[in-house]
Short mmCIF file of C-alpha atoms in Angstrom, two decimals:
data_model
loop_
_atom_site.label_atom_id
_atom_site.label_comp_id
_atom_site.label_asym_id
_atom_site.label_seq_id
_atom_site.Cartn_x
_atom_site.Cartn_y
_atom_site.Cartn_z
CA MET D 26 -19.89 -16.14 42.23
CA ASN D 27 -22.41 -13.77 40.98
CA GLU D 28 -21.23 -12.93 37.52
CA THR D 29 -24.15 -14.20 35.72
CA ARG D 30 -26.52 -12.16 38.00
CA THR D 31 -24.50 -9.17 37.31
CA LEU D 32 -24.69 -9.55 33.49
CA ALA D 33 -28.50 -10.23 33.85
CA ASN D 34 -29.03 -7.06 35.96
CA TRP D 35 -27.02 -4.90 33.52
CA VAL D 36 -29.22 -6.18 30.53
CA ALA D 37 -32.48 -5.72 32.53
CA GLY D 38 -31.46 -2.13 33.49
CA LEU D 39 -30.10 -1.03 30.00
CA LYS D 40 -31.80 2.04 28.57
CA LEU D 41 -31.47 3.17 24.84
CA ASN D 42 -30.95 6.74 25.90
CA GLU D 43 -27.89 5.65 27.84
CA VAL D 44 -26.30 4.18 24.79
CA PRO D 45 -23.95 6.44 22.79
CA GLU D 46 -25.40 7.57 19.48
CA GLN D 47 -22.52 6.09 17.53
CA VAL D 48 -23.24 2.68 19.11
CA ARG D 49 -26.84 2.98 18.02
CA ASP D 50 -25.90 3.85 14.58
CA TYR D 51 -23.57 0.86 14.33
CA ALA D 52 -26.36 -1.40 15.66
CA LYS D 53 -28.77 -0.36 12.94
CA ARG D 54 -26.19 -1.26 10.30
CA PHE D 55 -25.59 -4.51 11.95
CA ILE D 56 -29.18 -5.47 11.79
CA LEU D 57 -29.36 -4.64 7.98
CA ASP D 58 -26.06 -6.50 7.37
CA ASN D 59 -27.06 -9.65 9.08
CA LEU D 60 -30.54 -9.46 7.50
CA GLY D 61 -28.71 -9.50 4.20
CA CYS D 62 -26.58 -12.52 5.35
CA GLN D 63 -29.77 -14.38 6.15
CA ILE D 64 -31.37 -13.69 2.74
CA ALA D 65 -28.19 -14.76 0.96
CA GLY D 66 -27.58 -17.78 3.17
CA ALA D 67 -31.09 -19.07 2.92
CA THR D 68 -30.58 -20.03 -0.80
CA LEU D 69 -27.69 -22.38 -0.13
CA PRO D 70 -28.25 -26.16 -0.40
CA TRP D 71 -27.38 -26.88 3.25
CA SER D 72 -29.77 -24.20 4.47
CA GLN D 73 -32.54 -25.56 2.17
CA THR D 74 -31.96 -28.95 3.95
CA TYR D 75 -32.58 -27.38 7.30
CA TYR D 76 -35.59 -25.42 6.16
CA ASP D 77 -37.26 -28.46 4.59
CA VAL D 78 -36.96 -30.52 7.86
CA MET D 79 -38.07 -27.64 10.05
CA LYS D 80 -41.15 -26.79 7.79
CA ALA D 81 -42.17 -30.50 7.85
CA THR D 82 -41.85 -31.06 11.48
CA ARG D 83 -42.58 -27.73 13.29
CA SER D 84 -45.51 -25.42 13.84
CA GLY D 85 -46.17 -21.97 15.16
CA THR D 86 -47.16 -18.54 13.76
CA HIS D 87 -45.35 -16.08 15.77
CA ALA D 88 -42.10 -15.17 13.97
CA THR D 89 -41.01 -14.99 10.36
CA VAL D 90 -38.34 -17.10 8.57
CA ALA D 91 -36.16 -14.82 6.49
CA TYR D 92 -36.37 -15.08 2.65
CA PHE D 93 -39.13 -17.86 2.76
CA GLY D 94 -41.64 -15.90 4.75
CA ASP D 95 -43.03 -18.87 6.76
CA LYS D 96 -44.29 -18.26 10.25
CA MET D 97 -42.85 -20.56 13.02
CA SER D 98 -42.53 -20.42 16.77
CA PRO D 99 -39.97 -17.67 17.95
CA ASP D 100 -37.25 -20.25 18.87
CA ASP D 101 -37.55 -22.21 15.66
CA ALA D 102 -37.65 -19.03 13.43
CA ALA D 103 -34.54 -17.86 15.26
CA PHE D 104 -32.85 -21.13 14.81
CA LEU D 105 -33.33 -21.20 11.01
CA ASN D 106 -32.61 -17.53 10.60
CA SER D 107 -29.26 -17.85 12.58
CA THR D 108 -28.26 -20.84 10.51
CA PHE D 109 -29.04 -18.86 7.19
CA ASN D 110 -27.05 -15.94 8.85
CA HIS D 111 -23.85 -17.99 9.11
CA ALA D 112 -24.48 -20.16 6.03
CA ASN D 113 -21.87 -18.65 3.70
CA GLU D 114 -19.74 -17.32 6.60
CA THR D 115 -19.90 -13.64 5.58
CA ASP D 116 -21.41 -12.48 8.78
CA ASP D 117 -19.65 -10.11 11.08
CA THR D 118 -16.71 -11.11 13.20
CA HIS D 119 -15.17 -9.55 16.34
CA LEU D 120 -11.55 -10.61 15.88
CA LYS D 121 -10.23 -9.92 19.41
CA SER D 122 -12.86 -12.09 21.14
CA PRO D 123 -13.09 -13.83 18.68
CA THR D 124 -16.74 -14.49 18.00
CA HIS D 125 -19.58 -13.87 15.47
CA PRO D 126 -22.07 -11.83 17.44
CA GLY D 127 -24.54 -10.81 14.79
CA GLY D 128 -25.41 -14.31 13.64
CA ILE D 129 -27.01 -14.91 17.11
CA ALA D 130 -27.95 -11.37 18.30
CA VAL D 131 -30.08 -10.39 15.33
CA PRO D 132 -32.13 -13.53 14.64
CA ALA D 133 -32.95 -13.93 18.33
CA ALA D 134 -33.91 -10.28 18.83
CA LEU D 135 -36.03 -10.26 15.64
CA ALA D 136 -37.95 -13.34 16.49
CA LEU D 137 -38.74 -12.40 20.06
CA ALA D 138 -39.45 -8.87 19.12
CA GLU D 139 -42.02 -10.13 16.58
CA TYR D 140 -43.44 -12.49 19.09
CA ALA D 141 -43.97 -9.78 21.73
CA LYS D 142 -44.83 -7.00 19.28
CA ALA D 143 -42.05 -5.00 20.54
CA THR D 144 -41.18 -1.49 19.25
CA GLY D 145 -38.13 -0.80 17.02
CA GLU D 146 -36.36 0.92 19.99
CA LYS D 147 -36.69 -2.39 21.92
CA LEU D 148 -35.34 -4.25 18.96
CA LEU D 149 -32.41 -2.00 18.63
CA LEU D 150 -31.53 -2.19 22.43
CA ALA D 151 -32.00 -5.98 22.25
CA VAL D 152 -29.28 -6.19 19.51
CA ILE D 153 -26.88 -3.94 21.42
CA ALA D 154 -27.25 -5.83 24.62
CA ALA D 155 -26.70 -9.23 22.91
CA TYR D 156 -23.54 -7.85 21.10
CA GLU D 157 -22.09 -6.58 24.35
CA ILE D 158 -22.80 -9.61 26.32
CA GLN D 159 -21.37 -12.06 23.74
CA ILE D 160 -18.22 -10.06 23.13
CA ARG D 161 -17.38 -9.42 26.68
CA ILE D 162 -17.79 -12.97 27.81
CA SER D 163 -15.93 -14.42 24.78
CA TRP D 164 -13.18 -11.89 25.36
CA ALA D 165 -12.83 -12.88 28.98
CA CYS D 166 -12.75 -16.57 27.96
CA SER D 167 -10.20 -16.03 25.23
CA PRO D 168 -8.13 -17.85 24.31
CA TYR D 169 -9.16 -20.87 26.32
CA LEU D 170 -12.20 -21.71 24.39
CA ILE D 171 -10.18 -22.10 21.30
CA TYR D 172 -7.27 -23.77 22.95
CA ARG D 173 -9.56 -26.57 24.15
CA GLY D 174 -11.21 -27.03 20.79
CA HIS D 175 -14.35 -25.00 20.95
CA HIS D 176 -15.59 -22.28 18.56
CA PRO D 177 -16.32 -19.24 20.81
CA PRO D 178 -19.88 -18.47 19.43
CA VAL D 179 -20.87 -21.96 20.52
CA GLY D 180 -20.10 -21.23 24.14
CA VAL D 181 -21.30 -17.64 24.40
CA GLY D 182 -24.23 -17.66 22.02
CA PRO D 183 -26.98 -18.68 24.53
CA PHE D 184 -26.06 -15.68 26.74
CA GLY D 185 -26.36 -13.34 23.81
CA ALA D 186 -29.62 -14.83 22.62
CA ALA D 187 -31.04 -14.73 26.10
CA ALA D 188 -29.95 -11.06 26.42
CA ALA D 189 -31.56 -10.18 22.95
CA GLY D 190 -34.81 -12.10 23.83
CA ALA D 191 -35.17 -10.68 27.27
CA GLN D 192 -35.00 -7.15 26.05
CA SER D 193 -37.28 -7.76 23.14
CA ALA D 194 -39.92 -9.51 25.25
CA GLN D 195 -39.22 -7.62 28.43
CA SER D 196 -41.66 -8.51 31.12
CA GLY D 197 -40.37 -7.24 34.50
CA PRO D 198 -38.41 -9.43 36.88
CA LEU D 199 -39.27 -12.64 34.90
CA HIS D 200 -36.74 -11.78 32.05
CA ARG D 201 -34.07 -11.21 34.67
CA ARG D 202 -34.67 -14.64 36.24
CA LEU D 203 -34.68 -16.34 32.71
CA LEU D 204 -31.33 -14.70 31.84
CA GLN D 205 -29.81 -15.92 35.15
CA ARG D 206 -30.91 -19.56 34.08
CA GLN D 207 -29.09 -19.63 30.84
CA ARG D 208 -26.06 -21.93 30.75
CA GLY D 209 -23.88 -22.36 27.67
CA GLY D 210 -22.90 -25.79 26.61
CA CYS D 211 -19.83 -26.30 24.49
CA ARG D 212 -19.53 -28.76 21.55
CA GLY D 213 -16.33 -29.80 20.05
CA ARG D 214 -15.32 -28.79 16.58
CA HIS D 215 -17.04 -30.70 13.90
CA GLU D 216 -15.68 -31.73 10.53
CA GLY D 217 -17.84 -31.05 7.50
CA GLU D 218 -19.79 -28.04 6.39
CA GLN D 219 -23.25 -28.42 7.79
CA PRO D 220 -22.43 -28.87 11.48
CA VAL D 221 -20.29 -25.75 11.28
CA ARG D 222 -23.08 -23.61 9.82
CA ARG D 223 -25.64 -25.02 12.18
CA ARG D 224 -23.75 -24.24 15.40
CA LEU D 225 -24.84 -20.62 15.79
CA GLY D 226 -28.36 -21.56 15.18
CA HIS D 227 -28.29 -24.11 17.80
CA ARG D 228 -26.72 -21.85 20.41
CA GLN D 229 -29.16 -19.03 19.84
CA PHE D 230 -32.02 -21.62 20.17
CA LEU D 231 -30.73 -22.40 23.65
CA GLY D 232 -30.94 -18.78 24.61
CA ALA D 233 -34.22 -18.00 22.87
CA VAL D 234 -36.11 -21.01 24.06
CA GLY D 235 -36.00 -19.94 27.55
CA LEU D 236 -37.82 -16.64 26.79
CA VAL D 237 -40.87 -18.26 25.22
CA PRO D 238 -43.67 -18.80 27.74
CA HIS D 239 -44.66 -22.42 28.47
CA PRO D 240 -47.56 -23.59 30.57
CA GLN D 241 -45.39 -26.00 32.56
CA GLY D 242 -42.31 -23.84 32.69
CA ARG D 243 -39.36 -24.71 30.55
CA PRO D 244 -40.24 -27.23 27.74
CA PRO D 245 -39.06 -30.69 28.38
CA GLY D 246 -36.12 -32.13 26.48
CA HIS D 247 -34.04 -28.98 26.18
CA GLY D 248 -30.74 -29.45 28.01
CA TYR D 249 -28.57 -26.48 29.36
CA GLY D 250 -25.41 -28.24 30.28
CA GLY D 251 -24.21 -28.94 33.74
CA GLY D 252 -22.43 -25.86 35.11
CA GLY D 253 -21.89 -24.12 31.78
CA CYS D 254 -18.95 -24.25 29.41
CA CYS D 255 -17.33 -21.18 31.05
CA ALA D 256 -17.32 -22.92 34.47
CA ARG D 257 -15.57 -25.82 32.80
CA GLN D 258 -13.12 -23.56 31.22
CA ALA D 259 -12.26 -21.97 34.67
CA ALA D 260 -11.66 -25.41 36.10
CA GLY D 261 -9.26 -26.35 33.28
CA SER D 262 -7.36 -23.00 33.53
CA GLY D 263 -6.94 -22.60 37.15
CA GLY D 264 -9.77 -20.06 37.48
CA GLN D 265 -8.03 -17.53 35.34
CA ARG D 266 -10.03 -15.46 32.76
CA GLY D 267 -12.18 -18.45 32.18
CA ASP D 268 -14.41 -18.04 35.32
CA VAL D 269 -16.58 -15.12 34.09
CA LEU D 270 -19.76 -17.10 34.74
CA ASP D 271 -21.10 -18.73 37.64
#
């Protein structure tokens, strides 16, 4: 199966001038809308808890944390901003998939774009690619993710974040290989408020961390799941509609 490779090659070859003008206009609105969600969500008590922990335990100077203005590493900033983005659950929803693409696409794209000093056009293309990838994968897996107790953004988020980061910090064949290595891990539904609001942040972290250069390759201690959630969905559904990823 070569579905992941096909998706990665599509992201790598995507050009902004090939994207319809209406799509570009909507993507600009989505960026602004999700930035507003981050600013609003950052003020909530559960967001403050995550921010306090990350500020005390993390370092880095390459990407900005929304509302607070701190600088952190791109993956850490994207994690916090994605957590803020979904904190009050007013972020965008694609109902037919169903998933919340903006809460992963925008934080990951912004963090990696700032890290790579990317242009506004690169940022816009990164967001478009991330939306497209997440929605298509989630739609292909629907309704099996939900039937088996998984929130779809948790499963498809790493692929959207990887697409956003690869376009923002594009570096030739490397970003295609990084995309192909992403695997989405599913976690079951959680009770309580904080885990629900953290899930999008954790999934975009898994996608974004693979795009951050590291002297020994991928940083140790970051698991990417054996075979991927979508492979497991395919095994549980007779290979129908859930086998979108290799």
